[in-house]
Amino acid sequence: MMRLPVPWVDINDPLPHASTALDSPNGLLAAGTDLSPERVLEAYKGGIFPWFSEGQPVLWWSPDPRMVLYTAELRITRSFSKTLKALRNNSQLTVKTDTAFEWVMRACAEPRNGQDGTWITEEMIATYKALNERGIAHSVELWNGQDLVGGLYGMNIGRMFYGESMFARQNDASKIALTGLVTILTANGCPMIDCQQNTAHLASMGGREISRRQFLDRLEVLTAEPKFQWPIGEISLTPFT
């Protein structure tokens, strides 16, 4: 067993508080073997997420600062605005939710340039698929006819959404999926998406960093709100188109 400078969490142990996470590596909090749906729910409600590679124990993280996207701050560039408007005239391109959750996860797990492997393991897929069946984990998908060309998945608890991963097989596909997600969340009073870690792609869409303390304070309020009815099937991107 690899030695780690963080607590080992057995199945019946609670996760440590997010504020006890290490500064280096930033956010590493605990390790264990339990990746059950119940454990994952406990983690997200506490501002913690799993991130590990095949062959490692389940590693739990809560970085500081935290990357988030406020739905009111979604950035639509002029060129991307043209892409969104063109959707209205392309009957082959449709945005849907929860019609291919596992496919989206497996697409997100596919190798990417500069990466040797994936953290989306078979165990991870099984857990999030179970959470999808319980109406907690969701996907937003871009379809070109019968082909799945882009999408994202994540978790919805109360009025909070936790983004996990996204993929694109054609230009702007993941951006379109993110716009679809923001459309759903805005319509249902969800003001913030957890993006976990800073990436140039998310920053270009309006994502920004806030402190862990700010994140946890906001989280406590939003997760206590009643859960809304998630749409299933095709959705419109109004008002963005």
Short mmCIF file of C-alpha atoms in Angstrom, two decimals, residues 35 40 44 50-51 96-98 100-110 112 118-121 123-129 131-132 136-141 150-156 161-167 174 177-178 181 193-196 230:
data_model
loop_
_atom_site.label_atom_id
_atom_site.label_comp_id
_atom_site.label_asym_id
_atom_site.label_seq_id
_atom_site.Cartn_x
_atom_site.Cartn_y
_atom_site.Cartn_z
CA LEU A 35 -16.36 4.92 -3.60
CA VAL A 40 -19.60 10.35 -2.95
CA TYR A 44 -19.77 16.59 -2.49
CA PRO A 50 -12.65 11.93 -5.65
CA TRP A 51 -9.74 12.00 -8.07
CA LYS A 96 -30.22 16.65 -24.81
CA THR A 97 -29.92 15.64 -21.18
CA ASP A 98 -29.64 12.22 -19.55
CA ALA A 100 -26.66 8.74 -22.81
CA PHE A 101 -25.09 9.25 -19.39
CA GLU A 102 -22.70 6.30 -19.47
CA TRP A 103 -21.67 7.11 -23.05
CA VAL A 104 -20.76 10.62 -21.95
CA MET A 105 -18.64 9.32 -19.09
CA ARG A 106 -16.84 6.88 -21.36
CA ALA A 107 -16.23 9.61 -23.93
CA CYS A 108 -14.76 11.82 -21.19
CA ALA A 109 -12.50 8.91 -20.22
CA GLU A 110 -11.00 8.53 -23.69
CA ARG A 112 -6.43 13.03 -24.71
CA THR A 118 -7.67 8.59 -17.21
CA TRP A 119 -9.02 9.08 -13.70
CA ILE A 120 -12.48 7.97 -14.88
CA THR A 121 -12.08 4.32 -13.92
CA GLU A 123 -15.33 1.87 -10.56
CA MET A 124 -15.98 5.59 -11.03
CA ILE A 125 -18.32 4.91 -13.97
CA ALA A 126 -20.31 2.35 -11.95
CA THR A 127 -20.74 4.74 -9.01
CA TYR A 128 -21.82 7.74 -11.06
CA LYS A 129 -24.11 5.59 -13.18
CA LEU A 131 -26.14 8.17 -8.96
CA ASN A 132 -27.62 8.96 -12.37
CA ILE A 136 -28.47 12.93 -8.79
CA ALA A 137 -25.80 12.69 -11.52
CA HIS A 138 -26.68 14.10 -14.94
CA SER A 139 -25.32 14.51 -18.44
CA VAL A 140 -25.77 17.24 -21.03
CA GLU A 141 -25.12 16.02 -24.57
CA GLY A 150 -19.88 16.48 -27.18
CA GLY A 151 -21.07 16.58 -23.63
CA LEU A 152 -20.44 16.86 -19.92
CA TYR A 153 -21.57 15.23 -16.71
CA GLY A 154 -21.78 16.13 -13.05
CA MET A 155 -23.87 16.10 -9.88
CA ASN A 156 -26.88 18.14 -8.79
CA PHE A 161 -24.19 21.66 -9.62
CA TYR A 162 -20.78 19.98 -9.49
CA GLY A 163 -19.15 19.67 -12.89
CA GLU A 164 -16.98 16.60 -13.39
CA SER A 165 -15.70 16.36 -16.95
CA MET A 166 -16.51 17.29 -20.55
CA PHE A 167 -15.49 16.22 -24.04
CA SER A 174 -18.25 21.07 -25.09
CA ALA A 177 -23.03 21.46 -23.74
CA LEU A 178 -21.90 23.88 -21.03
CA LEU A 181 -26.16 23.21 -18.57
CA ILE A 193 -21.14 25.40 -10.95
CA ASP A 194 -18.21 23.77 -9.19
CA CYS A 195 -15.41 23.39 -11.74
CA GLN A 196 -12.93 21.95 -9.19
CA TRP A 230 -34.18 17.81 -13.88
#
